[in-house]
mmCIF file of C-alpha atoms in Angstrom:
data_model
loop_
_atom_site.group_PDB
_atom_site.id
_atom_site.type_symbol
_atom_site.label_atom_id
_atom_site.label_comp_id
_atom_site.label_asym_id
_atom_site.label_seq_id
_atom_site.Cartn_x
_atom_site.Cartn_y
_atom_site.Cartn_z
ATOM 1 C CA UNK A 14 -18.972 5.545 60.035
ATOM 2 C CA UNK A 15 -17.301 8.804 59.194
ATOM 3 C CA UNK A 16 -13.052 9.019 59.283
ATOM 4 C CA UNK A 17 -11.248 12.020 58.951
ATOM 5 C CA UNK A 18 -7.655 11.777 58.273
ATOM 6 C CA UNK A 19 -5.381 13.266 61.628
ATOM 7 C CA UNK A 20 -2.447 14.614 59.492
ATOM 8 C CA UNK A 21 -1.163 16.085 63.260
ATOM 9 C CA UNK A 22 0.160 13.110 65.125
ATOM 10 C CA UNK A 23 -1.302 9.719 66.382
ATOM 11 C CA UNK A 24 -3.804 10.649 68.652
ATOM 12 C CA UNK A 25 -7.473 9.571 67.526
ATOM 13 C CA UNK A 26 -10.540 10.537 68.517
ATOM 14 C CA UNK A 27 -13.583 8.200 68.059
ATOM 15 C CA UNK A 28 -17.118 8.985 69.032
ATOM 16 C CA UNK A 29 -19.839 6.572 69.074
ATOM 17 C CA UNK A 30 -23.400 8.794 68.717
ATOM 18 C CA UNK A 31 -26.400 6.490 69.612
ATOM 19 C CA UNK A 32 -29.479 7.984 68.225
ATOM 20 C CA UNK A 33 -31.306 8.327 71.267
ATOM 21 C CA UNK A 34 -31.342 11.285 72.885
ATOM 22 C CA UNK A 35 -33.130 13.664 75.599
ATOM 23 C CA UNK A 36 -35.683 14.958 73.817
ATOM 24 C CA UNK A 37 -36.468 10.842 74.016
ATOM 25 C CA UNK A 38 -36.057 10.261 77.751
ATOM 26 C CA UNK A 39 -34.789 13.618 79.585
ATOM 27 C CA UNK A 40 -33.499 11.990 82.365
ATOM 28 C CA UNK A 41 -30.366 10.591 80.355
ATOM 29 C CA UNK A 42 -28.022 12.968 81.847
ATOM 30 C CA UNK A 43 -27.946 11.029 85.016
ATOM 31 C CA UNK A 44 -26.852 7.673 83.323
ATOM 32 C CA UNK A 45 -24.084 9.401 81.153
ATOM 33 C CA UNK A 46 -22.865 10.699 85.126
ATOM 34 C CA UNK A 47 -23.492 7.258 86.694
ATOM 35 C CA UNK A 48 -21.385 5.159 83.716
ATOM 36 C CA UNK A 49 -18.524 7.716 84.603
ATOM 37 C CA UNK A 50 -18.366 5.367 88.069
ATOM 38 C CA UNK A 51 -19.266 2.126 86.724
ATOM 39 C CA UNK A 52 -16.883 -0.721 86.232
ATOM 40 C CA UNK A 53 -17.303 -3.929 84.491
ATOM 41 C CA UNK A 54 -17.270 -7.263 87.065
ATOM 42 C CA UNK A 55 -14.883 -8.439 88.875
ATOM 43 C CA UNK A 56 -12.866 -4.933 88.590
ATOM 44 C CA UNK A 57 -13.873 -1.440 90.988
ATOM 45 C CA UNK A 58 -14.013 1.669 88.947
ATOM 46 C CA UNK A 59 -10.618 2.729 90.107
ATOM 47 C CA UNK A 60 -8.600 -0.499 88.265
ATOM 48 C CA UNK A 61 -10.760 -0.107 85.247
ATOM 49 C CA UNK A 62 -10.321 3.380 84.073
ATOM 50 C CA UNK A 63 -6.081 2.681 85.136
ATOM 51 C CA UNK A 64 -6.025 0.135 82.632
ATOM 52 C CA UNK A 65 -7.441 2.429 79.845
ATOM 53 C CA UNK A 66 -4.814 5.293 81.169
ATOM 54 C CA UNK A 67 -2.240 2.975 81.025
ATOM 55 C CA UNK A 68 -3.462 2.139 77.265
ATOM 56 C CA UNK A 69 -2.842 6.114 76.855
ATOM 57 C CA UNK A 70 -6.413 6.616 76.776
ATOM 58 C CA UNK A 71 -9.312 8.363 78.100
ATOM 59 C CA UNK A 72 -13.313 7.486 77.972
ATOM 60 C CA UNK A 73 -16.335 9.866 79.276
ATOM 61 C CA UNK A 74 -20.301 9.687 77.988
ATOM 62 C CA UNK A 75 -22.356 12.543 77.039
ATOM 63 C CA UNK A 76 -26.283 12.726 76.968
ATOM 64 C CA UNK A 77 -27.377 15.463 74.260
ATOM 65 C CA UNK A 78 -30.515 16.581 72.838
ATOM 66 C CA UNK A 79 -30.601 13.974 69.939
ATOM 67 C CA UNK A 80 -27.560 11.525 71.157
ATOM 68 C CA UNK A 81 -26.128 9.670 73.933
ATOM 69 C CA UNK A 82 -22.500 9.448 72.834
ATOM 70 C CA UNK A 83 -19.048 7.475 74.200
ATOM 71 C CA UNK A 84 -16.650 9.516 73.496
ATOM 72 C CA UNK A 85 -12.509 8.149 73.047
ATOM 73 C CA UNK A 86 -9.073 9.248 72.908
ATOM 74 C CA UNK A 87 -5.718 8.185 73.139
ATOM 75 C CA UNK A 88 -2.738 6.147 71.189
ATOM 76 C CA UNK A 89 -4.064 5.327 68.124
ATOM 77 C CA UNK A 90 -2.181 1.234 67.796
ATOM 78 C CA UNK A 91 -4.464 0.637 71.437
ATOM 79 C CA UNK A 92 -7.549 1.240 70.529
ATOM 80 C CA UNK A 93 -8.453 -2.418 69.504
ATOM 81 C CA UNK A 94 -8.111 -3.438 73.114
ATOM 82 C CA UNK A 95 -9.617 0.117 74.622
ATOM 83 C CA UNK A 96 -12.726 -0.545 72.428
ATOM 84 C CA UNK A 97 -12.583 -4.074 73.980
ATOM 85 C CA UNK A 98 -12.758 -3.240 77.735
ATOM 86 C CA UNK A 99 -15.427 -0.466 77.011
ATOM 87 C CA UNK A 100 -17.550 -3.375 75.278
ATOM 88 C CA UNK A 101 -17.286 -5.143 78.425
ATOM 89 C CA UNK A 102 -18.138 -1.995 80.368
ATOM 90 C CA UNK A 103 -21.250 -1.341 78.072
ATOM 91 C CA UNK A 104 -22.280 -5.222 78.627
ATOM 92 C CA UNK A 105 -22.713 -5.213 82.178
ATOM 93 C CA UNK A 106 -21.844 -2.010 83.990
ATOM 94 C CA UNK A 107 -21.325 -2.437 87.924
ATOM 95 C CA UNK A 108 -22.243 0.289 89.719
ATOM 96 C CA UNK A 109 -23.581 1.108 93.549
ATOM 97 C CA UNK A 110 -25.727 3.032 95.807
ATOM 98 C CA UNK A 111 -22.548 4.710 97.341
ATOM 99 C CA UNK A 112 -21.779 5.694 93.120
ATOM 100 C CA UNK A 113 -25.993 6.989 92.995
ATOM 101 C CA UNK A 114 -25.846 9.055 96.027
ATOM 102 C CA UNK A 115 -22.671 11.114 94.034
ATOM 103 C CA UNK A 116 -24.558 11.790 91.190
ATOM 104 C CA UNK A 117 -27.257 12.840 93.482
ATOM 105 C CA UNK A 118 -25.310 15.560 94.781
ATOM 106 C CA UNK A 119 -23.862 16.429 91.648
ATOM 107 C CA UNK A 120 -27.032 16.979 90.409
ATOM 108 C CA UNK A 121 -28.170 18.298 93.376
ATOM 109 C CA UNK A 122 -25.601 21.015 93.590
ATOM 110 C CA UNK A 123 -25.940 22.052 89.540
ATOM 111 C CA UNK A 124 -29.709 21.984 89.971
ATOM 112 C CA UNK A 125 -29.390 24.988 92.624
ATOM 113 C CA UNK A 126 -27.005 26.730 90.909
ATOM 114 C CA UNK A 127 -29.039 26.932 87.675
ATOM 115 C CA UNK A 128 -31.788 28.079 90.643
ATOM 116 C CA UNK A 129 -29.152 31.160 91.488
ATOM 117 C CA UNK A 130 -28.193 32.174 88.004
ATOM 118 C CA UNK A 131 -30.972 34.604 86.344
ATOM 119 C CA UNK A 132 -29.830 33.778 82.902
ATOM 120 C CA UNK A 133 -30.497 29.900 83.231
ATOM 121 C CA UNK A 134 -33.293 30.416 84.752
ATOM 122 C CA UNK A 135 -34.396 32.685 81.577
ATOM 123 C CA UNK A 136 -33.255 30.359 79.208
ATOM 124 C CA UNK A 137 -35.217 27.521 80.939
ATOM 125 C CA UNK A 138 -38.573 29.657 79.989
ATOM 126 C CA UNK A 139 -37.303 30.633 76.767
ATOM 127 C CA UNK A 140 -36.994 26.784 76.426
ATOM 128 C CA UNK A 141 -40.519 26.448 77.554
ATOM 129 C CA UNK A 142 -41.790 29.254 75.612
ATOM 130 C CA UNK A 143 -40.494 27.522 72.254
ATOM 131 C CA UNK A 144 -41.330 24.110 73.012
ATOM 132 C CA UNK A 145 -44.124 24.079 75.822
ATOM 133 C CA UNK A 146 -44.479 20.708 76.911
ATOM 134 C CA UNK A 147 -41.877 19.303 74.773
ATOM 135 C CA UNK A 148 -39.480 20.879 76.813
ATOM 136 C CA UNK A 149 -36.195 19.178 77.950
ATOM 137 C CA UNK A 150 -35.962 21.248 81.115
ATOM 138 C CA UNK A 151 -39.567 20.506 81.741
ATOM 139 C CA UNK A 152 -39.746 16.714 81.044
ATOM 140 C CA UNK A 153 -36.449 15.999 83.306
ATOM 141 C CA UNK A 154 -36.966 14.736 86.744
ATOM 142 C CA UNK A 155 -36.442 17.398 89.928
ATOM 143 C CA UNK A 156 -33.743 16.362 91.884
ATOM 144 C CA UNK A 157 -36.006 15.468 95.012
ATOM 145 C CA UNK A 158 -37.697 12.736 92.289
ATOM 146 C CA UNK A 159 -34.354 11.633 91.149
ATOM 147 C CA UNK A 160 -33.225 10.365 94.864
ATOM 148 C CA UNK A 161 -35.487 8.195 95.401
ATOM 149 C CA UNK A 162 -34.909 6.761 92.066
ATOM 150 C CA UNK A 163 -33.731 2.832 92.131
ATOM 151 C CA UNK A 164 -30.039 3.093 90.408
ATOM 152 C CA UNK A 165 -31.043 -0.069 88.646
ATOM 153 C CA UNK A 166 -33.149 1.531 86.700
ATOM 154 C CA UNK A 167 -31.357 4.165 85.471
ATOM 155 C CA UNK A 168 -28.313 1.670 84.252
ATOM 156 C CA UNK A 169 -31.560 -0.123 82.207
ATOM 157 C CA UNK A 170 -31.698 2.934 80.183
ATOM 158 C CA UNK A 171 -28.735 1.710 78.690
ATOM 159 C CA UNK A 172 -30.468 -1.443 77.248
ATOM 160 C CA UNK A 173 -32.748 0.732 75.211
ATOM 161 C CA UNK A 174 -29.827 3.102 73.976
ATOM 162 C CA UNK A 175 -27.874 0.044 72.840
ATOM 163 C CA UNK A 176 -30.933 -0.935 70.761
ATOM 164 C CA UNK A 177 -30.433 1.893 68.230
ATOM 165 C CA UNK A 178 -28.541 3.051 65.493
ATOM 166 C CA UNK A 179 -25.104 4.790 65.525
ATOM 167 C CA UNK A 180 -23.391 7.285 63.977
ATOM 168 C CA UNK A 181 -19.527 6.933 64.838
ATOM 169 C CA UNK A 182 -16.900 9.739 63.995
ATOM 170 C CA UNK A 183 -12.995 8.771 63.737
ATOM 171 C CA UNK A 184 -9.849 11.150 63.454
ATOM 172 C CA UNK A 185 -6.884 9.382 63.026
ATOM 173 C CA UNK A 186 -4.220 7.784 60.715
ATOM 174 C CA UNK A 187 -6.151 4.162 60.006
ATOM 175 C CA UNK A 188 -8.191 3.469 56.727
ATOM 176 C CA UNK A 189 -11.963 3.804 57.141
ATOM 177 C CA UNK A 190 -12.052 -0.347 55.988
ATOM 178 C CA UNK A 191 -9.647 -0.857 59.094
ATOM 179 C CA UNK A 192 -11.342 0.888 61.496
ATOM 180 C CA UNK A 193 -14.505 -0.194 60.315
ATOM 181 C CA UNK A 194 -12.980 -3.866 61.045
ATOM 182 C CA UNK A 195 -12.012 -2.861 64.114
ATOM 183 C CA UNK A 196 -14.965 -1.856 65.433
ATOM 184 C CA UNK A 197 -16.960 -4.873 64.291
ATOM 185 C CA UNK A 198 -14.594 -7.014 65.965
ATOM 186 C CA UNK A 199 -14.243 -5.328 69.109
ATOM 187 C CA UNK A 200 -17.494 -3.406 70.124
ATOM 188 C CA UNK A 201 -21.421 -4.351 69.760
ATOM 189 C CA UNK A 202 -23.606 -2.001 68.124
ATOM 190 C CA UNK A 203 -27.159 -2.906 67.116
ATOM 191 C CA UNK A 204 -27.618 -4.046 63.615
ATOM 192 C CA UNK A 205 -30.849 -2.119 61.961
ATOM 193 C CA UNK A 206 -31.765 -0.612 65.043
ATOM 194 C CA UNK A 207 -34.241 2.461 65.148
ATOM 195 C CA UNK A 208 -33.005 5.839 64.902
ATOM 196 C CA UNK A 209 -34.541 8.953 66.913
ATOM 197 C CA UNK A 210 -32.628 11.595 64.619
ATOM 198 C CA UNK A 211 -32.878 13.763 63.851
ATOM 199 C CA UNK A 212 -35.979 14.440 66.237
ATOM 200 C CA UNK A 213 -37.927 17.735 66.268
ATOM 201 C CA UNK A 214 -39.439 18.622 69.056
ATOM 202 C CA UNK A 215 -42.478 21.034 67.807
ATOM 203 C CA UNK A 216 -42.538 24.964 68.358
ATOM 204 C CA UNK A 217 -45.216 26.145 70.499
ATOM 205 C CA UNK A 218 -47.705 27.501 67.770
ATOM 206 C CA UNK A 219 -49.328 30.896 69.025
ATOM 207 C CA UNK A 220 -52.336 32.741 67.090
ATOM 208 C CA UNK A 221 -52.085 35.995 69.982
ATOM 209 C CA UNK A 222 -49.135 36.964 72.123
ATOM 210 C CA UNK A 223 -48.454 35.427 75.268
ATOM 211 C CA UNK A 224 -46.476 36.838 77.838
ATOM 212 C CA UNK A 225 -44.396 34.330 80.174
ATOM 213 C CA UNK A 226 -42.932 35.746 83.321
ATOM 214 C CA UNK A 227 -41.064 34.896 86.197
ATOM 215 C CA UNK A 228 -40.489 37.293 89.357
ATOM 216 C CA UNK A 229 -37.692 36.855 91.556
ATOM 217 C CA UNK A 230 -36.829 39.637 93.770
ATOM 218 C CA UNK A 231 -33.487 38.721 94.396
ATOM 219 C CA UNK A 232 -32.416 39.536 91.172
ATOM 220 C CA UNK A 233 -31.378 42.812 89.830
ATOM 221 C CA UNK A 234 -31.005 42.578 85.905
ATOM 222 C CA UNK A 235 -34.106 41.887 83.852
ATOM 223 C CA UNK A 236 -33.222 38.954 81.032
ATOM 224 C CA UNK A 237 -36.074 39.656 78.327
ATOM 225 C CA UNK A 238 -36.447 36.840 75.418
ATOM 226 C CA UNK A 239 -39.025 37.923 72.780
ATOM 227 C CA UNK A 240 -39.773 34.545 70.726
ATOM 228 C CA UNK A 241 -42.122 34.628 67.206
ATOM 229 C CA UNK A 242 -43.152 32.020 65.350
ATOM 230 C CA UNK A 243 -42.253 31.715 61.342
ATOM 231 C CA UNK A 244 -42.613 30.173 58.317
ATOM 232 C CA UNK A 245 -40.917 25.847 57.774
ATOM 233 C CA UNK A 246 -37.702 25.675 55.962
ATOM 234 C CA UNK A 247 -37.257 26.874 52.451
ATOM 235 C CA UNK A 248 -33.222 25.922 51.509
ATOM 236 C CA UNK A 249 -32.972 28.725 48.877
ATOM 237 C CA UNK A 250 -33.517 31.182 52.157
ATOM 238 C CA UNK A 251 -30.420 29.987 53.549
ATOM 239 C CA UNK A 252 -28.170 32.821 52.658
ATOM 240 C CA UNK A 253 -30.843 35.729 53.331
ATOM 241 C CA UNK A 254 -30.904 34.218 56.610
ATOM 242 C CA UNK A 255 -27.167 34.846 57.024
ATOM 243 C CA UNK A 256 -27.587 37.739 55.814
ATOM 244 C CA UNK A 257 -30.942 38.992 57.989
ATOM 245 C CA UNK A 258 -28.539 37.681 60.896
ATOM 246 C CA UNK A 259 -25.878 39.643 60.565
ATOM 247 C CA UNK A 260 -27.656 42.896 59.558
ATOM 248 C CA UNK A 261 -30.388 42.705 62.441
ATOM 249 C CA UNK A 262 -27.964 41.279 65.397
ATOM 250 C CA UNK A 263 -24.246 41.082 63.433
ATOM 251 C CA UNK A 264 -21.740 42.074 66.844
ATOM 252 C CA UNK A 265 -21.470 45.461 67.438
ATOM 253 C CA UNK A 266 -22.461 46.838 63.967
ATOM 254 C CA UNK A 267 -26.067 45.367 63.973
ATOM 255 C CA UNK A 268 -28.753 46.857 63.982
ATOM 256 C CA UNK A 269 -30.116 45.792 67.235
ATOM 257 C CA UNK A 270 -26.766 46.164 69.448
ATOM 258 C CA UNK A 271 -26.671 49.894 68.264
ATOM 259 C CA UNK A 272 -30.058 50.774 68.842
ATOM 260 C CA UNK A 273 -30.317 49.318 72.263
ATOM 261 C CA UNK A 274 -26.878 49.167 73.442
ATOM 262 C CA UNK A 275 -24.809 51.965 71.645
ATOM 263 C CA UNK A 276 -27.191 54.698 70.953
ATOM 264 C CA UNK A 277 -29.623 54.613 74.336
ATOM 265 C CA UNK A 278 -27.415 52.507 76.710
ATOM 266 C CA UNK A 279 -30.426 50.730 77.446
ATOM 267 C CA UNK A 280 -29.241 46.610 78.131
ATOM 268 C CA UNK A 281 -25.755 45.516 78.359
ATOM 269 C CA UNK A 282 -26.159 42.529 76.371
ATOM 270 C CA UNK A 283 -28.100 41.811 73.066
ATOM 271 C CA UNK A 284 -28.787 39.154 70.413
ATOM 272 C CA UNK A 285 -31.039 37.465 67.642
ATOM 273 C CA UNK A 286 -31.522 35.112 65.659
ATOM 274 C CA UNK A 287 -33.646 33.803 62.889
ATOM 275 C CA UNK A 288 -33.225 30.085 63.563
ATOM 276 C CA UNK A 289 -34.713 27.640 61.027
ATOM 277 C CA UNK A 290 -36.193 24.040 62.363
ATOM 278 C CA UNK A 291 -34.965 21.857 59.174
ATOM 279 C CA UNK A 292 -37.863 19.622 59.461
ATOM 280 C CA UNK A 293 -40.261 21.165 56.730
ATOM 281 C CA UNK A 294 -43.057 20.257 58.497
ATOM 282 C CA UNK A 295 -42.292 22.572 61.283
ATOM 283 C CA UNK A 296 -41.958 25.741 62.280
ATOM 284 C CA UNK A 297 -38.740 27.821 62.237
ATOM 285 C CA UNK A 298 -38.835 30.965 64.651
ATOM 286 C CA UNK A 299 -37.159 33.955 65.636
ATOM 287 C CA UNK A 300 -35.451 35.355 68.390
ATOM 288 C CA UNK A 301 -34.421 38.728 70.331
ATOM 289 C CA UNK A 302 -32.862 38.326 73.615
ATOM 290 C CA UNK A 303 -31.986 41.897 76.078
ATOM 291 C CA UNK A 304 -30.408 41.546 78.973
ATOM 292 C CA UNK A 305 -30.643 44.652 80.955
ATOM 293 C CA UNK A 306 -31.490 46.973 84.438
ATOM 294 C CA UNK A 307 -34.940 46.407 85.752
ATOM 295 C CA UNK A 308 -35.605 50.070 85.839
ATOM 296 C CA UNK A 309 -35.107 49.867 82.031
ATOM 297 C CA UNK A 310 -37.417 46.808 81.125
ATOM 298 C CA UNK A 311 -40.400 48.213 79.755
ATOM 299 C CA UNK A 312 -38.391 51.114 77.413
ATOM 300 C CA UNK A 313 -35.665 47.925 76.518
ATOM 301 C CA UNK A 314 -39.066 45.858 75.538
ATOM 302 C CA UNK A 315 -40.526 48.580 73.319
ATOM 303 C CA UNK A 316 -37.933 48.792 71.708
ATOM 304 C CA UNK A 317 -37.446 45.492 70.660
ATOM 305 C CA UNK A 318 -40.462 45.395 69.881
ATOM 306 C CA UNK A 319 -40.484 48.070 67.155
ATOM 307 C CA UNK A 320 -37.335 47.206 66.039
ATOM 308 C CA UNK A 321 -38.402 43.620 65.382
ATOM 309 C CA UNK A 322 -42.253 44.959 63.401
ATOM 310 C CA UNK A 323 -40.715 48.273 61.957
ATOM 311 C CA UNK A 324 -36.844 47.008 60.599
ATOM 312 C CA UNK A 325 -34.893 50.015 60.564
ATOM 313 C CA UNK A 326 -33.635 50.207 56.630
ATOM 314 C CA UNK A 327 -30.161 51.035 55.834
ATOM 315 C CA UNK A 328 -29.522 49.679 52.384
ATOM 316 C CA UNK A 329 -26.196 51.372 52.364
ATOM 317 C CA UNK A 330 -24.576 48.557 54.882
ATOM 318 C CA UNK A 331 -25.204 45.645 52.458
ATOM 319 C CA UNK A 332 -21.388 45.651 51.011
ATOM 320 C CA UNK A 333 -20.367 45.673 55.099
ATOM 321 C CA UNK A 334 -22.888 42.760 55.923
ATOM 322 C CA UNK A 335 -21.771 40.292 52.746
ATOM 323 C CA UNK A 336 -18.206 41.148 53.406
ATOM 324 C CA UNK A 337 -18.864 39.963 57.497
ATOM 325 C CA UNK A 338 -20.815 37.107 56.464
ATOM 326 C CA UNK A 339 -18.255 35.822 54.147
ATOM 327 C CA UNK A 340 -15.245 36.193 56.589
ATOM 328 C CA UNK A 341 -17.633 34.856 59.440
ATOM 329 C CA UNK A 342 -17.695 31.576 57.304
ATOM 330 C CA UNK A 343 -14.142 31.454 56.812
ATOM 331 C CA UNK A 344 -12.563 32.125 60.199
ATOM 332 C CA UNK A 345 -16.283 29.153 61.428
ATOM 333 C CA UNK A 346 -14.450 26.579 59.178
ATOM 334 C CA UNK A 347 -14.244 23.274 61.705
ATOM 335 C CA UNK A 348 -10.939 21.573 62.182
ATOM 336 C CA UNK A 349 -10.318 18.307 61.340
ATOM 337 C CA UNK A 350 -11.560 16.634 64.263
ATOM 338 C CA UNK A 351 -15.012 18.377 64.021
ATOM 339 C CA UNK A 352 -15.554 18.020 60.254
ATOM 340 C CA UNK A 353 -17.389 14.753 60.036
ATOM 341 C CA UNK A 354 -20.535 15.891 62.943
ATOM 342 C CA UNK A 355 -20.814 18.631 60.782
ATOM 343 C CA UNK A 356 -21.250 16.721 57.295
ATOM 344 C CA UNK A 357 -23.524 14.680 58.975
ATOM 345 C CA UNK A 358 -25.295 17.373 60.672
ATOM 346 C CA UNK A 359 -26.371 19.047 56.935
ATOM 347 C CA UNK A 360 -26.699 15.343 55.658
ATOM 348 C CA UNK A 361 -29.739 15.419 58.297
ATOM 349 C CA UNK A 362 -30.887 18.709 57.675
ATOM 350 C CA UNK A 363 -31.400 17.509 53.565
ATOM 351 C CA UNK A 364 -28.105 19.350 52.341
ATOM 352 C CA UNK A 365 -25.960 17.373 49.389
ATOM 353 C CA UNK A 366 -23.500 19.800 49.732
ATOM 354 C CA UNK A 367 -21.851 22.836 52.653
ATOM 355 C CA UNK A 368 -24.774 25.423 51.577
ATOM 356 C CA UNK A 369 -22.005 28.056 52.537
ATOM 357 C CA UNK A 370 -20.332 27.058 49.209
ATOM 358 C CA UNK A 371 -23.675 27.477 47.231
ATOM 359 C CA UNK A 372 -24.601 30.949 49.873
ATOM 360 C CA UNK A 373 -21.145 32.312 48.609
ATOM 361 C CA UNK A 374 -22.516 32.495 45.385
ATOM 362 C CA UNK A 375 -25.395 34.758 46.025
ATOM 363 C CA UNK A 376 -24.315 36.994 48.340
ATOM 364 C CA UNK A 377 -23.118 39.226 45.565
ATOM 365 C CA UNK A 378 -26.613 39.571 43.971
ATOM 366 C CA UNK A 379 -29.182 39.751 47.059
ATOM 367 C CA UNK A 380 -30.013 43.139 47.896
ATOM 368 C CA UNK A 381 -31.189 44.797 50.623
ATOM 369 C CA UNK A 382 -34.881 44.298 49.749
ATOM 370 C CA UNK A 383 -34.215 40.096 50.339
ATOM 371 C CA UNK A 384 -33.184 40.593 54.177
#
């Protein structure tokens, strides 16, 4: 249980992460839409979720990479009861065929529009570029497979969520013991259960380049993602790699944005990123993305390329890259309501402390030679 004070008003916010995600079962998406028309027995959908607005509150569900999470709001004195009637919702949800054949078209309609947007459909083979087989997009059932699924099943997936551990994240005026109390009393979690986080889904490891395409001659723009494999997590890297960051792909004043955007107009939108996998037994990797004309693939490419194998050096920008890192980290401070998912997000990546705090204190003394 993590609490954060609310020093606002009386509104809390409580989350209830079970670790069980969909890099465990990809298909979790559609239960987290189906529970949003469930109802417990004896009461239709409608007459449920009036009683928890008439409590001042509101309820949705949420399937994410490592958690499927309930997520709560309202007046803080109701939540007793509102934790009460969701326990009762989460015991036996009631849901239909009328309630699957929705979520069907939901996912129906979302599934073609990812179909129609070039980006998406980049970012889906990025996605299988990284992680191959492990995949998310990949694993998840096509939305032909997932009509002619038995509804029944899908609300069963919530048996084997309820069987793990939680993390749960409060904002509000009560005392962590009270809450905690509260909770107990009023909602059942698994005691001891397993835990799937964090999971790491492993890189695709490559020992000569592969090239991944995907025509479509519908679409105009060319979205180019150049992925490389690197080295597993070392924490005393963590403020180079802020620094590398910012001085290879830092907004307008890095190094690739000028070269490809400013200086030869080449793509119209750019990025990087050296982005670590905090299990040590993995690989981290690195990034480029170009989004650009088609005419002006190949040149964008090249580019990259040599940018990425022959780092332009500019030692004399180091003062302007510490002094954006540092006010980067202050202005990406988390308010109150988001400060507990990110303790425990560094508690899970083996951090005792914010490694900004630790960063800020080498900044100063790396020089250009480090990134």
């Amino acid at each position: 249980l993590y609490v954060v004070k609310n020093p606002i008003n009386d509104i809390y916010q409580l989350s209830i992460q079970y670790h069980y995600g969909l890099f465990a079962d990809a298909d979790l998406q559609i239960l987290a839409y189906l529970l949003d028309y469930a109802h417990p027995e004896g009461k239709s959908n409608k007459e449920f979720k009036k009683e928890i607005s008439l409590l001042g509150s509101t309820y949705y569900f949420d399937a994410g990479s490592n958690y499927f999470t309930l997520h709560l709001s309202g007046i803080e004195k109701n939540m007793a009861l509102v934790l009460t009637k969701l326990n009762e919702l989460m015991t036996n949800p009631q849901v239909s065929e009328k309630d699957f054949k929705i979520v069907v078209n939901r996912i129906k309609t979302e599934r073609k529009g990812e179909k129609e947007e070039p980006f998406e459909i980049a970012r889906a083979l990025a996605q299988y570029g990284i992680y191959g087989e492990n995949s998310i997009v990949k694993n998840r059932s096509s939305a032909k497979e997932i009509s002619k699924m038995n509804y029944l099943d899908i609300i069963a997936k919530l048996n084997t969520i309820k069987k793990h551990r939680s993390s749960i994240h409060f904002s509000g005026k009560m005392e962590s013991k009270k809450i905690a109390n509260i909770i107990r009393t009023n909602y059942d979690l698994a005691k001891n259960g397993p835990s799937l986080v964090p999971f790491y889904a492993p890189t695709v490891e490559r020992d000569h380049n592969e090239i991944l395409l995907l025509n479509n001659k519908k679409v105009v723009q060319s979205n180019i993602f150049l992925i490389k494999n690197s080295t597993s997590f070392d924490a005393k890297n963590y403020p180079v790699k802020n620094l590398f960051n910012t001085y290879f792909s830092g907004g307008f004043s890095g190094i690739l944005t000028q070269e490809i955007r400013e200086y030869r107009s080449l793509a119209y939108s750019s990025s990087a990123k050296y982005q670590f996998n905090f299990n040590p037994k993995l690989k981290s990797y690195f990034y480029t993305y170009i989004g650009c004309q088609a005419d002006k693939t190949n040149e964008s490419i090249e580019l990259a390329y040599d940018l990425i194998n022959n780092l332009p050096e500019k030692p004399e920008r180091m003062d302007m890259v510490r002094s954006s890192v540092k006010l980067s980290q202050s202005a990406e401070f988390p308010n109150f309501r988001n400060i507990s998912s990110e303790v425990e997000a560094l508690k899970i990546k083996g951090f005792k402390k914010d490694p900004n705090i630790e960063s800020n204190k080498f900044y100063n003394s790396l020089k250009f030679e480090d990134i």
